[in-house]
């Protein structure tokens, strides 16, 4: 009996600190410190100097020129990595030039400024963790041409084809986003823009999950040709 009690004490003395570490680690990893007022001011200044000419004041966007970067639905599903890569690398074959010359800290300051406009729950991690689309590109082409091409162009070139929507068919976009990101954008849309939802009771066109995946597969295959 005595030996069993000794073993239990030793076991607890080892496990309690380990358990405390395990429980505290996720909280530390998940708690992202808010940027300082100085960083936000810097981000706003850099945005005005480099981005406002196309994206307008407070990044509300301009139809046919540049999308809104402070749209609630956009910020909710856009990861910092996605935003930073887009600013750094730009979008080839569009008017969105690369801003790698700003350097990492300034790019992150711009992202922090954009994030300060968040209104919806941040869901980028769970959205990007969604499974890859499994659909039929042949059907996807039909849905795309009949529904999406009006705004995004028959080749997915968006504004470059005088469309009202962004260039969702170009590698510069598709290489940076997950299938979950595209899926959620199609389903939910973007409030106060021409990008209406395509799923649910208020949808412009009631697309099924399979039909949305068909479109995603089509876009990815077409971009490789």
mmCIF file with all atom_site columns, C-alpha atoms in Angstrom:
data_model
loop_
_atom_site.group_PDB
_atom_site.id
_atom_site.type_symbol
_atom_site.label_atom_id
_atom_site.label_alt_id
_atom_site.label_comp_id
_atom_site.label_asym_id
_atom_site.label_entity_id
_atom_site.label_seq_id
_atom_site.pdbx_PDB_ins_code
_atom_site.Cartn_x
_atom_site.Cartn_y
_atom_site.Cartn_z
_atom_site.occupancy
_atom_site.B_iso_or_equiv
_atom_site.pdbx_formal_charge
_atom_site.auth_seq_id
_atom_site.auth_comp_id
_atom_site.auth_asym_id
_atom_site.auth_atom_id
_atom_site.pdbx_PDB_model_num
ATOM 1   C CA . UNK A 1 1   ? 0.000   0.000  0.000   1.00 0.00 ? 1   UNK A CA 1
ATOM 2   C CA . UNK A 1 2   ? 2.828   2.354  0.968   1.00 0.00 ? 2   UNK A CA 1
ATOM 3   C CA . UNK A 1 3   ? 4.647   1.679  -2.321  1.00 0.00 ? 3   UNK A CA 1
ATOM 4   C CA . UNK A 1 4   ? 1.470   2.439  -4.292  1.00 0.00 ? 4   UNK A CA 1
ATOM 5   C CA . UNK A 1 5   ? 1.063   5.783  -2.502  1.00 0.00 ? 5   UNK A CA 1
ATOM 6   C CA . UNK A 1 6   ? 4.674   6.696  -3.226  1.00 0.00 ? 6   UNK A CA 1
ATOM 7   C CA . UNK A 1 7   ? 4.178   5.839  -6.915  1.00 0.00 ? 7   UNK A CA 1
ATOM 8   C CA . UNK A 1 8   ? 1.031   7.970  -7.036  1.00 0.00 ? 8   UNK A CA 1
ATOM 9   C CA . UNK A 1 9   ? 2.835   10.958 -5.515  1.00 0.00 ? 9   UNK A CA 1
ATOM 10  C CA . UNK A 1 10  ? 5.691   10.643 -7.997  1.00 0.00 ? 10  UNK A CA 1
ATOM 11  C CA . UNK A 1 11  ? 3.237   10.311 -10.885 1.00 0.00 ? 11  UNK A CA 1
ATOM 12  C CA . UNK A 1 12  ? 1.292   13.406 -9.815  1.00 0.00 ? 12  UNK A CA 1
ATOM 13  C CA . UNK A 1 13  ? 4.455   15.435 -9.251  1.00 0.00 ? 13  UNK A CA 1
ATOM 14  C CA . UNK A 1 14  ? 5.433   14.761 -12.868 1.00 0.00 ? 14  UNK A CA 1
ATOM 15  C CA . UNK A 1 15  ? 2.019   15.083 -14.502 1.00 0.00 ? 15  UNK A CA 1
ATOM 16  C CA . UNK A 1 16  ? 0.704   18.251 -12.841 1.00 0.00 ? 16  UNK A CA 1
ATOM 17  C CA . UNK A 1 17  ? 3.402   20.565 -14.285 1.00 0.00 ? 17  UNK A CA 1
ATOM 18  C CA . UNK A 1 18  ? 3.088   18.859 -17.673 1.00 0.00 ? 18  UNK A CA 1
ATOM 19  C CA . UNK A 1 19  ? -0.690  19.261 -17.663 1.00 0.00 ? 19  UNK A CA 1
ATOM 20  C CA . UNK A 1 20  ? -0.372  22.915 -16.701 1.00 0.00 ? 20  UNK A CA 1
ATOM 21  C CA . UNK A 1 21  ? 2.004   23.464 -19.619 1.00 0.00 ? 21  UNK A CA 1
ATOM 22  C CA . UNK A 1 22  ? -0.284  21.707 -22.100 1.00 0.00 ? 22  UNK A CA 1
ATOM 23  C CA . UNK A 1 23  ? -3.304  23.708 -20.977 1.00 0.00 ? 23  UNK A CA 1
ATOM 24  C CA . UNK A 1 24  ? -1.511  27.029 -21.089 1.00 0.00 ? 24  UNK A CA 1
ATOM 25  C CA . UNK A 1 25  ? 0.292   26.517 -24.422 1.00 0.00 ? 25  UNK A CA 1
ATOM 26  C CA . UNK A 1 26  ? -2.770  26.704 -26.714 1.00 0.00 ? 26  UNK A CA 1
ATOM 27  C CA . UNK A 1 27  ? -3.990  29.841 -24.999 1.00 0.00 ? 27  UNK A CA 1
ATOM 28  C CA . UNK A 1 28  ? -0.611  31.460 -25.534 1.00 0.00 ? 28  UNK A CA 1
ATOM 29  C CA . UNK A 1 29  ? -0.461  30.337 -29.158 1.00 0.00 ? 29  UNK A CA 1
ATOM 30  C CA . UNK A 1 30  ? -4.010  31.509 -29.928 1.00 0.00 ? 30  UNK A CA 1
ATOM 31  C CA . UNK A 1 31  ? -3.869  34.864 -28.142 1.00 0.00 ? 31  UNK A CA 1
ATOM 32  C CA . UNK A 1 32  ? -2.669  37.232 -30.838 1.00 0.00 ? 32  UNK A CA 1
ATOM 33  C CA . UNK A 1 33  ? -1.666  40.607 -29.413 1.00 0.00 ? 33  UNK A CA 1
ATOM 34  C CA . UNK A 1 34  ? -3.490  43.560 -30.904 1.00 0.00 ? 34  UNK A CA 1
ATOM 35  C CA . UNK A 1 35  ? -1.309  45.928 -32.916 1.00 0.00 ? 35  UNK A CA 1
ATOM 36  C CA . UNK A 1 36  ? -0.357  49.153 -31.224 1.00 0.00 ? 36  UNK A CA 1
ATOM 37  C CA . UNK A 1 37  ? -1.852  52.495 -32.177 1.00 0.00 ? 37  UNK A CA 1
ATOM 38  C CA . UNK A 1 38  ? 1.527   53.373 -33.685 1.00 0.00 ? 38  UNK A CA 1
ATOM 39  C CA . UNK A 1 39  ? 1.419   50.350 -36.008 1.00 0.00 ? 39  UNK A CA 1
ATOM 40  C CA . UNK A 1 40  ? -2.146  51.175 -37.062 1.00 0.00 ? 40  UNK A CA 1
ATOM 41  C CA . UNK A 1 41  ? -1.194  54.770 -37.852 1.00 0.00 ? 41  UNK A CA 1
ATOM 42  C CA . UNK A 1 42  ? 1.795   53.542 -39.832 1.00 0.00 ? 42  UNK A CA 1
ATOM 43  C CA . UNK A 1 43  ? -0.384  51.085 -41.750 1.00 0.00 ? 43  UNK A CA 1
ATOM 44  C CA . UNK A 1 44  ? -2.940  53.763 -42.549 1.00 0.00 ? 44  UNK A CA 1
ATOM 45  C CA . UNK A 1 45  ? -0.207  56.125 -43.763 1.00 0.00 ? 45  UNK A CA 1
ATOM 46  C CA . UNK A 1 46  ? 1.369   53.472 -45.993 1.00 0.00 ? 46  UNK A CA 1
ATOM 47  C CA . UNK A 1 47  ? -2.055  52.539 -47.331 1.00 0.00 ? 47  UNK A CA 1
ATOM 48  C CA . UNK A 1 48  ? -2.834  56.150 -48.253 1.00 0.00 ? 48  UNK A CA 1
ATOM 49  C CA . UNK A 1 49  ? 0.513   56.556 -49.976 1.00 0.00 ? 49  UNK A CA 1
ATOM 50  C CA . UNK A 1 50  ? 0.417   53.317 -51.970 1.00 0.00 ? 50  UNK A CA 1
ATOM 51  C CA . UNK A 1 51  ? -3.049  51.758 -52.096 1.00 0.00 ? 51  UNK A CA 1
ATOM 52  C CA . UNK A 1 52  ? -5.702  54.437 -51.766 1.00 0.00 ? 52  UNK A CA 1
ATOM 53  C CA . UNK A 1 53  ? -5.418  55.588 -55.371 1.00 0.00 ? 53  UNK A CA 1
ATOM 54  C CA . UNK A 1 54  ? -7.106  52.340 -56.475 1.00 0.00 ? 54  UNK A CA 1
ATOM 55  C CA . UNK A 1 55  ? -8.834  50.995 -53.360 1.00 0.00 ? 55  UNK A CA 1
ATOM 56  C CA . UNK A 1 56  ? -10.181 54.393 -52.232 1.00 0.00 ? 56  UNK A CA 1
ATOM 57  C CA . UNK A 1 57  ? -10.300 55.860 -48.730 1.00 0.00 ? 57  UNK A CA 1
ATOM 58  C CA . UNK A 1 58  ? -10.626 53.279 -45.950 1.00 0.00 ? 58  UNK A CA 1
ATOM 59  C CA . UNK A 1 59  ? -10.138 50.593 -48.617 1.00 0.00 ? 59  UNK A CA 1
ATOM 60  C CA . UNK A 1 60  ? -13.825 50.521 -49.582 1.00 0.00 ? 60  UNK A CA 1
ATOM 61  C CA . UNK A 1 61  ? -12.864 49.764 -53.185 1.00 0.00 ? 61  UNK A CA 1
ATOM 62  C CA . UNK A 1 62  ? -14.098 51.091 -56.502 1.00 0.00 ? 62  UNK A CA 1
ATOM 63  C CA . UNK A 1 63  ? -16.243 48.911 -58.829 1.00 0.00 ? 63  UNK A CA 1
ATOM 64  C CA . UNK A 1 64  ? -14.396 48.032 -61.991 1.00 0.00 ? 64  UNK A CA 1
ATOM 65  C CA . UNK A 1 65  ? -11.064 49.221 -60.592 1.00 0.00 ? 65  UNK A CA 1
ATOM 66  C CA . UNK A 1 66  ? -10.213 47.556 -57.273 1.00 0.00 ? 66  UNK A CA 1
ATOM 67  C CA . UNK A 1 67  ? -12.137 45.510 -54.691 1.00 0.00 ? 67  UNK A CA 1
ATOM 68  C CA . UNK A 1 68  ? -12.997 46.511 -51.148 1.00 0.00 ? 68  UNK A CA 1
ATOM 69  C CA . UNK A 1 69  ? -10.344 45.366 -48.679 1.00 0.00 ? 69  UNK A CA 1
ATOM 70  C CA . UNK A 1 70  ? -12.406 46.253 -45.616 1.00 0.00 ? 70  UNK A CA 1
ATOM 71  C CA . UNK A 1 71  ? -15.509 44.308 -46.607 1.00 0.00 ? 71  UNK A CA 1
ATOM 72  C CA . UNK A 1 72  ? -16.630 42.294 -43.537 1.00 0.00 ? 72  UNK A CA 1
ATOM 73  C CA . UNK A 1 73  ? -17.067 39.001 -45.388 1.00 0.00 ? 73  UNK A CA 1
ATOM 74  C CA . UNK A 1 74  ? -13.695 39.432 -47.107 1.00 0.00 ? 74  UNK A CA 1
ATOM 75  C CA . UNK A 1 75  ? -11.770 40.084 -43.893 1.00 0.00 ? 75  UNK A CA 1
ATOM 76  C CA . UNK A 1 76  ? -13.530 37.225 -42.097 1.00 0.00 ? 76  UNK A CA 1
ATOM 77  C CA . UNK A 1 77  ? -12.095 34.587 -44.458 1.00 0.00 ? 77  UNK A CA 1
ATOM 78  C CA . UNK A 1 78  ? -8.816  36.201 -45.532 1.00 0.00 ? 78  UNK A CA 1
ATOM 79  C CA . UNK A 1 79  ? -5.765  35.050 -43.581 1.00 0.00 ? 79  UNK A CA 1
ATOM 80  C CA . UNK A 1 80  ? -2.897  37.406 -42.813 1.00 0.00 ? 80  UNK A CA 1
ATOM 81  C CA . UNK A 1 81  ? -0.706  35.206 -44.996 1.00 0.00 ? 81  UNK A CA 1
ATOM 82  C CA . UNK A 1 82  ? -3.057  35.656 -47.944 1.00 0.00 ? 82  UNK A CA 1
ATOM 83  C CA . UNK A 1 83  ? -3.184  39.432 -47.497 1.00 0.00 ? 83  UNK A CA 1
ATOM 84  C CA . UNK A 1 84  ? 0.575   39.743 -47.049 1.00 0.00 ? 84  UNK A CA 1
ATOM 85  C CA . UNK A 1 85  ? 1.332   37.613 -50.118 1.00 0.00 ? 85  UNK A CA 1
ATOM 86  C CA . UNK A 1 86  ? -1.122  39.603 -52.215 1.00 0.00 ? 86  UNK A CA 1
ATOM 87  C CA . UNK A 1 87  ? 0.450   42.911 -51.210 1.00 0.00 ? 87  UNK A CA 1
ATOM 88  C CA . UNK A 1 88  ? 3.985   41.582 -51.591 1.00 0.00 ? 88  UNK A CA 1
ATOM 89  C CA . UNK A 1 89  ? 3.563   39.715 -54.888 1.00 0.00 ? 89  UNK A CA 1
ATOM 90  C CA . UNK A 1 90  ? 0.691   41.604 -56.492 1.00 0.00 ? 90  UNK A CA 1
ATOM 91  C CA . UNK A 1 91  ? -1.473  39.932 -59.126 1.00 0.00 ? 91  UNK A CA 1
ATOM 92  C CA . UNK A 1 92  ? 0.203   39.237 -62.447 1.00 0.00 ? 92  UNK A CA 1
ATOM 93  C CA . UNK A 1 93  ? -1.720  40.418 -65.535 1.00 0.00 ? 93  UNK A CA 1
ATOM 94  C CA . UNK A 1 94  ? -3.777  42.872 -63.474 1.00 0.00 ? 94  UNK A CA 1
ATOM 95  C CA . UNK A 1 95  ? -3.291  46.437 -62.276 1.00 0.00 ? 95  UNK A CA 1
ATOM 96  C CA . UNK A 1 96  ? -2.347  45.109 -58.819 1.00 0.00 ? 96  UNK A CA 1
ATOM 97  C CA . UNK A 1 97  ? 1.416   45.596 -58.822 1.00 0.00 ? 97  UNK A CA 1
ATOM 98  C CA . UNK A 1 98  ? 3.769   43.977 -56.282 1.00 0.00 ? 98  UNK A CA 1
ATOM 99  C CA . UNK A 1 99  ? 4.798   45.992 -53.235 1.00 0.00 ? 99  UNK A CA 1
ATOM 100 C CA . UNK A 1 100 ? 7.639   43.795 -52.019 1.00 0.00 ? 100 UNK A CA 1
ATOM 101 C CA . UNK A 1 101 ? 9.833   46.897 -51.795 1.00 0.00 ? 101 UNK A CA 1
ATOM 102 C CA . UNK A 1 102 ? 7.867   47.989 -48.728 1.00 0.00 ? 102 UNK A CA 1
ATOM 103 C CA . UNK A 1 103 ? 9.409   45.212 -46.667 1.00 0.00 ? 103 UNK A CA 1
ATOM 104 C CA . UNK A 1 104 ? 7.765   42.790 -44.258 1.00 0.00 ? 104 UNK A CA 1
ATOM 105 C CA . UNK A 1 105 ? 7.119   45.164 -41.351 1.00 0.00 ? 105 UNK A CA 1
ATOM 106 C CA . UNK A 1 106 ? 5.368   47.771 -43.495 1.00 0.00 ? 106 UNK A CA 1
ATOM 107 C CA . UNK A 1 107 ? 3.292   45.147 -45.302 1.00 0.00 ? 107 UNK A CA 1
ATOM 108 C CA . UNK A 1 108 ? 2.204   43.767 -41.943 1.00 0.00 ? 108 UNK A CA 1
ATOM 109 C CA . UNK A 1 109 ? 1.328   47.266 -40.775 1.00 0.00 ? 109 UNK A CA 1
ATOM 110 C CA . UNK A 1 110 ? -1.001  47.641 -43.761 1.00 0.00 ? 110 UNK A CA 1
ATOM 111 C CA . UNK A 1 111 ? -2.608  44.290 -42.938 1.00 0.00 ? 111 UNK A CA 1
ATOM 112 C CA . UNK A 1 112 ? -3.072  45.422 -39.330 1.00 0.00 ? 112 UNK A CA 1
ATOM 113 C CA . UNK A 1 113 ? -4.766  48.595 -40.577 1.00 0.00 ? 113 UNK A CA 1
ATOM 114 C CA . UNK A 1 114 ? -7.134  46.541 -42.729 1.00 0.00 ? 114 UNK A CA 1
ATOM 115 C CA . UNK A 1 115 ? -7.845  44.183 -39.821 1.00 0.00 ? 115 UNK A CA 1
ATOM 116 C CA . UNK A 1 116 ? -8.874  47.157 -37.678 1.00 0.00 ? 116 UNK A CA 1
ATOM 117 C CA . UNK A 1 117 ? -12.021 47.300 -39.820 1.00 0.00 ? 117 UNK A CA 1
ATOM 118 C CA . UNK A 1 118 ? -13.135 43.757 -38.932 1.00 0.00 ? 118 UNK A CA 1
ATOM 119 C CA . UNK A 1 119 ? -16.803 43.346 -37.986 1.00 0.00 ? 119 UNK A CA 1
ATOM 120 C CA . UNK A 1 120 ? -17.373 39.604 -38.353 1.00 0.00 ? 120 UNK A CA 1
ATOM 121 C CA . UNK A 1 121 ? -15.792 36.628 -36.621 1.00 0.00 ? 121 UNK A CA 1
ATOM 122 C CA . UNK A 1 122 ? -12.436 35.657 -38.112 1.00 0.00 ? 122 UNK A CA 1
ATOM 123 C CA . UNK A 1 123 ? -12.892 32.279 -39.849 1.00 0.00 ? 123 UNK A CA 1
ATOM 124 C CA . UNK A 1 124 ? -9.905  32.018 -42.178 1.00 0.00 ? 124 UNK A CA 1
ATOM 125 C CA . UNK A 1 125 ? -8.343  28.999 -40.455 1.00 0.00 ? 125 UNK A CA 1
ATOM 126 C CA . UNK A 1 126 ? -11.490 26.884 -40.559 1.00 0.00 ? 126 UNK A CA 1
ATOM 127 C CA . UNK A 1 127 ? -12.315 28.024 -44.093 1.00 0.00 ? 127 UNK A CA 1
ATOM 128 C CA . UNK A 1 128 ? -8.836  27.177 -45.394 1.00 0.00 ? 128 UNK A CA 1
ATOM 129 C CA . UNK A 1 129 ? -9.077  23.785 -43.657 1.00 0.00 ? 129 UNK A CA 1
ATOM 130 C CA . UNK A 1 130 ? -12.081 22.786 -45.763 1.00 0.00 ? 130 UNK A CA 1
ATOM 131 C CA . UNK A 1 131 ? -11.488 19.858 -48.153 1.00 0.00 ? 131 UNK A CA 1
ATOM 132 C CA . UNK A 1 132 ? -10.401 20.458 -51.722 1.00 0.00 ? 132 UNK A CA 1
ATOM 133 C CA . UNK A 1 133 ? -13.181 20.716 -54.258 1.00 0.00 ? 133 UNK A CA 1
ATOM 134 C CA . UNK A 1 134 ? -14.218 17.553 -56.053 1.00 0.00 ? 134 UNK A CA 1
ATOM 135 C CA . UNK A 1 135 ? -16.353 18.382 -59.015 1.00 0.00 ? 135 UNK A CA 1
ATOM 136 C CA . UNK A 1 136 ? -16.725 18.108 -62.767 1.00 0.00 ? 136 UNK A CA 1
ATOM 137 C CA . UNK A 1 137 ? -14.991 20.851 -64.735 1.00 0.00 ? 137 UNK A CA 1
ATOM 138 C CA . UNK A 1 138 ? -17.351 20.317 -67.677 1.00 0.00 ? 138 UNK A CA 1
ATOM 139 C CA . UNK A 1 139 ? -20.362 21.256 -65.580 1.00 0.00 ? 139 UNK A CA 1
ATOM 140 C CA . UNK A 1 140 ? -18.321 23.936 -63.859 1.00 0.00 ? 140 UNK A CA 1
ATOM 141 C CA . UNK A 1 141 ? -17.666 25.644 -67.171 1.00 0.00 ? 141 UNK A CA 1
ATOM 142 C CA . UNK A 1 142 ? -21.397 25.731 -67.872 1.00 0.00 ? 142 UNK A CA 1
ATOM 143 C CA . UNK A 1 143 ? -22.205 27.261 -64.478 1.00 0.00 ? 143 UNK A CA 1
ATOM 144 C CA . UNK A 1 144 ? -19.344 29.723 -64.776 1.00 0.00 ? 144 UNK A CA 1
ATOM 145 C CA . UNK A 1 145 ? -20.218 30.918 -68.275 1.00 0.00 ? 145 UNK A CA 1
ATOM 146 C CA . UNK A 1 146 ? -23.912 31.270 -67.470 1.00 0.00 ? 146 UNK A CA 1
ATOM 147 C CA . UNK A 1 147 ? -23.587 32.834 -64.025 1.00 0.00 ? 147 UNK A CA 1
ATOM 148 C CA . UNK A 1 148 ? -20.099 34.159 -63.221 1.00 0.00 ? 148 UNK A CA 1
ATOM 149 C CA . UNK A 1 149 ? -18.661 35.366 -66.522 1.00 0.00 ? 149 UNK A CA 1
ATOM 150 C CA . UNK A 1 150 ? -21.006 38.361 -66.695 1.00 0.00 ? 150 UNK A CA 1
ATOM 151 C CA . UNK A 1 151 ? -18.948 40.075 -63.983 1.00 0.00 ? 151 UNK A CA 1
ATOM 152 C CA . UNK A 1 152 ? -15.671 38.152 -63.951 1.00 0.00 ? 152 UNK A CA 1
ATOM 153 C CA . UNK A 1 153 ? -15.214 37.788 -67.722 1.00 0.00 ? 153 UNK A CA 1
ATOM 154 C CA . UNK A 1 154 ? -15.331 34.678 -69.869 1.00 0.00 ? 154 UNK A CA 1
ATOM 155 C CA . UNK A 1 155 ? -11.616 34.097 -69.234 1.00 0.00 ? 155 UNK A CA 1
ATOM 156 C CA . UNK A 1 156 ? -11.807 35.057 -65.565 1.00 0.00 ? 156 UNK A CA 1
ATOM 157 C CA . UNK A 1 157 ? -9.804  38.232 -66.223 1.00 0.00 ? 157 UNK A CA 1
ATOM 158 C CA . UNK A 1 158 ? -12.229 40.451 -64.343 1.00 0.00 ? 158 UNK A CA 1
ATOM 159 C CA . UNK A 1 159 ? -11.568 44.161 -64.698 1.00 0.00 ? 159 UNK A CA 1
ATOM 160 C CA . UNK A 1 160 ? -9.120  43.566 -67.539 1.00 0.00 ? 160 UNK A CA 1
ATOM 161 C CA . UNK A 1 161 ? -12.066 42.274 -69.593 1.00 0.00 ? 161 UNK A CA 1
ATOM 162 C CA . UNK A 1 162 ? -14.147 45.289 -68.519 1.00 0.00 ? 162 UNK A CA 1
ATOM 163 C CA . UNK A 1 163 ? -16.004 43.161 -66.003 1.00 0.00 ? 163 UNK A CA 1
ATOM 164 C CA . UNK A 1 164 ? -17.365 44.398 -62.683 1.00 0.00 ? 164 UNK A CA 1
ATOM 165 C CA . UNK A 1 165 ? -15.727 41.557 -60.754 1.00 0.00 ? 165 UNK A CA 1
ATOM 166 C CA . UNK A 1 166 ? -12.170 40.633 -59.877 1.00 0.00 ? 166 UNK A CA 1
ATOM 167 C CA . UNK A 1 167 ? -9.869  38.346 -61.878 1.00 0.00 ? 167 UNK A CA 1
ATOM 168 C CA . UNK A 1 168 ? -10.754 35.039 -60.219 1.00 0.00 ? 168 UNK A CA 1
ATOM 169 C CA . UNK A 1 169 ? -9.506  32.954 -63.130 1.00 0.00 ? 169 UNK A CA 1
ATOM 170 C CA . UNK A 1 170 ? -5.863  34.025 -63.053 1.00 0.00 ? 170 UNK A CA 1
ATOM 171 C CA . UNK A 1 171 ? -3.023  32.108 -61.351 1.00 0.00 ? 171 UNK A CA 1
ATOM 172 C CA . UNK A 1 172 ? -2.099  35.197 -59.329 1.00 0.00 ? 172 UNK A CA 1
ATOM 173 C CA . UNK A 1 173 ? -5.349  34.751 -57.406 1.00 0.00 ? 173 UNK A CA 1
ATOM 174 C CA . UNK A 1 174 ? -5.859  31.000 -57.533 1.00 0.00 ? 174 UNK A CA 1
ATOM 175 C CA . UNK A 1 175 ? -2.330  30.228 -56.321 1.00 0.00 ? 175 UNK A CA 1
ATOM 176 C CA . UNK A 1 176 ? -2.980  32.193 -53.126 1.00 0.00 ? 176 UNK A CA 1
ATOM 177 C CA . UNK A 1 177 ? -6.432  30.994 -52.087 1.00 0.00 ? 177 UNK A CA 1
ATOM 178 C CA . UNK A 1 178 ? -7.817  27.705 -50.812 1.00 0.00 ? 178 UNK A CA 1
ATOM 179 C CA . UNK A 1 179 ? -10.838 25.993 -52.287 1.00 0.00 ? 179 UNK A CA 1
ATOM 180 C CA . UNK A 1 180 ? -12.607 26.787 -49.025 1.00 0.00 ? 180 UNK A CA 1
ATOM 181 C CA . UNK A 1 181 ? -12.005 30.496 -49.595 1.00 0.00 ? 181 UNK A CA 1
ATOM 182 C CA . UNK A 1 182 ? -13.594 30.368 -53.047 1.00 0.00 ? 182 UNK A CA 1
ATOM 183 C CA . UNK A 1 183 ? -16.421 28.157 -51.776 1.00 0.00 ? 183 UNK A CA 1
ATOM 184 C CA . UNK A 1 184 ? -17.305 30.539 -48.940 1.00 0.00 ? 184 UNK A CA 1
ATOM 185 C CA . UNK A 1 185 ? -17.117 33.573 -51.215 1.00 0.00 ? 185 UNK A CA 1
ATOM 186 C CA . UNK A 1 186 ? -19.576 32.012 -53.658 1.00 0.00 ? 186 UNK A CA 1
ATOM 187 C CA . UNK A 1 187 ? -21.931 30.922 -50.887 1.00 0.00 ? 187 UNK A CA 1
ATOM 188 C CA . UNK A 1 188 ? -21.917 34.069 -48.755 1.00 0.00 ? 188 UNK A CA 1
ATOM 189 C CA . UNK A 1 189 ? -21.028 36.786 -51.253 1.00 0.00 ? 189 UNK A CA 1
ATOM 190 C CA . UNK A 1 190 ? -19.774 40.218 -50.234 1.00 0.00 ? 190 UNK A CA 1
ATOM 191 C CA . UNK A 1 191 ? -22.193 42.674 -48.660 1.00 0.00 ? 191 UNK A CA 1
ATOM 192 C CA . UNK A 1 192 ? -22.613 46.082 -50.323 1.00 0.00 ? 192 UNK A CA 1
ATOM 193 C CA . UNK A 1 193 ? -20.925 44.857 -53.495 1.00 0.00 ? 193 UNK A CA 1
ATOM 194 C CA . UNK A 1 194 ? -22.097 43.284 -56.725 1.00 0.00 ? 194 UNK A CA 1
ATOM 195 C CA . UNK A 1 195 ? -20.917 39.915 -55.426 1.00 0.00 ? 195 UNK A CA 1
ATOM 196 C CA . UNK A 1 196 ? -24.206 38.513 -54.158 1.00 0.00 ? 196 UNK A CA 1
ATOM 197 C CA . UNK A 1 197 ? -24.548 35.159 -52.361 1.00 0.00 ? 197 UNK A CA 1
ATOM 198 C CA . UNK A 1 198 ? -25.182 32.130 -54.553 1.00 0.00 ? 198 UNK A CA 1
ATOM 199 C CA . UNK A 1 199 ? -26.528 29.826 -51.870 1.00 0.00 ? 199 UNK A CA 1
ATOM 200 C CA . UNK A 1 200 ? -29.442 30.158 -49.457 1.00 0.00 ? 200 UNK A CA 1
ATOM 201 C CA . UNK A 1 201 ? -32.838 31.880 -49.524 1.00 0.00 ? 201 UNK A CA 1
ATOM 202 C CA . UNK A 1 202 ? -31.460 35.274 -50.608 1.00 0.00 ? 202 UNK A CA 1
ATOM 203 C CA . UNK A 1 203 ? -29.157 33.829 -53.246 1.00 0.00 ? 203 UNK A CA 1
ATOM 204 C CA . UNK A 1 204 ? -28.960 35.244 -56.745 1.00 0.00 ? 204 UNK A CA 1
ATOM 205 C CA . UNK A 1 205 ? -28.789 31.669 -58.034 1.00 0.00 ? 205 UNK A CA 1
ATOM 206 C CA . UNK A 1 206 ? -29.333 28.711 -55.726 1.00 0.00 ? 206 UNK A CA 1
ATOM 207 C CA . UNK A 1 207 ? -26.198 26.699 -56.465 1.00 0.00 ? 207 UNK A CA 1
ATOM 208 C CA . UNK A 1 208 ? -25.719 23.367 -54.734 1.00 0.00 ? 208 UNK A CA 1
ATOM 209 C CA . UNK A 1 209 ? -22.483 22.455 -52.958 1.00 0.00 ? 209 UNK A CA 1
ATOM 210 C CA . UNK A 1 210 ? -21.630 20.148 -55.854 1.00 0.00 ? 210 UNK A CA 1
ATOM 211 C CA . UNK A 1 211 ? -22.213 22.861 -58.447 1.00 0.00 ? 211 UNK A CA 1
ATOM 212 C CA . UNK A 1 212 ? -19.996 25.276 -56.521 1.00 0.00 ? 212 UNK A CA 1
ATOM 213 C CA . UNK A 1 213 ? -17.258 22.639 -56.422 1.00 0.00 ? 213 UNK A CA 1
ATOM 214 C CA . UNK A 1 214 ? -17.729 22.136 -60.171 1.00 0.00 ? 214 UNK A CA 1
ATOM 215 C CA . UNK A 1 215 ? -16.963 25.828 -60.678 1.00 0.00 ? 215 UNK A CA 1
ATOM 216 C CA . UNK A 1 216 ? -13.879 25.693 -58.444 1.00 0.00 ? 216 UNK A CA 1
ATOM 217 C CA . UNK A 1 217 ? -12.481 22.683 -60.298 1.00 0.00 ? 217 UNK A CA 1
ATOM 218 C CA . UNK A 1 218 ? -13.155 24.386 -63.629 1.00 0.00 ? 218 UNK A CA 1
ATOM 219 C CA . UNK A 1 219 ? -11.357 27.572 -62.569 1.00 0.00 ? 219 UNK A CA 1
ATOM 220 C CA . UNK A 1 220 ? -8.296  25.676 -61.411 1.00 0.00 ? 220 UNK A CA 1
ATOM 221 C CA . UNK A 1 221 ? -8.105  23.533 -64.529 1.00 0.00 ? 221 UNK A CA 1
ATOM 222 C CA . UNK A 1 222 ? -8.683  26.450 -66.893 1.00 0.00 ? 222 UNK A CA 1
ATOM 223 C CA . UNK A 1 223 ? -5.911  28.482 -65.240 1.00 0.00 ? 223 UNK A CA 1
ATOM 224 C CA . UNK A 1 224 ? -3.383  25.744 -66.017 1.00 0.00 ? 224 UNK A CA 1
ATOM 225 C CA . UNK A 1 225 ? -4.081  25.771 -69.756 1.00 0.00 ? 225 UNK A CA 1
#
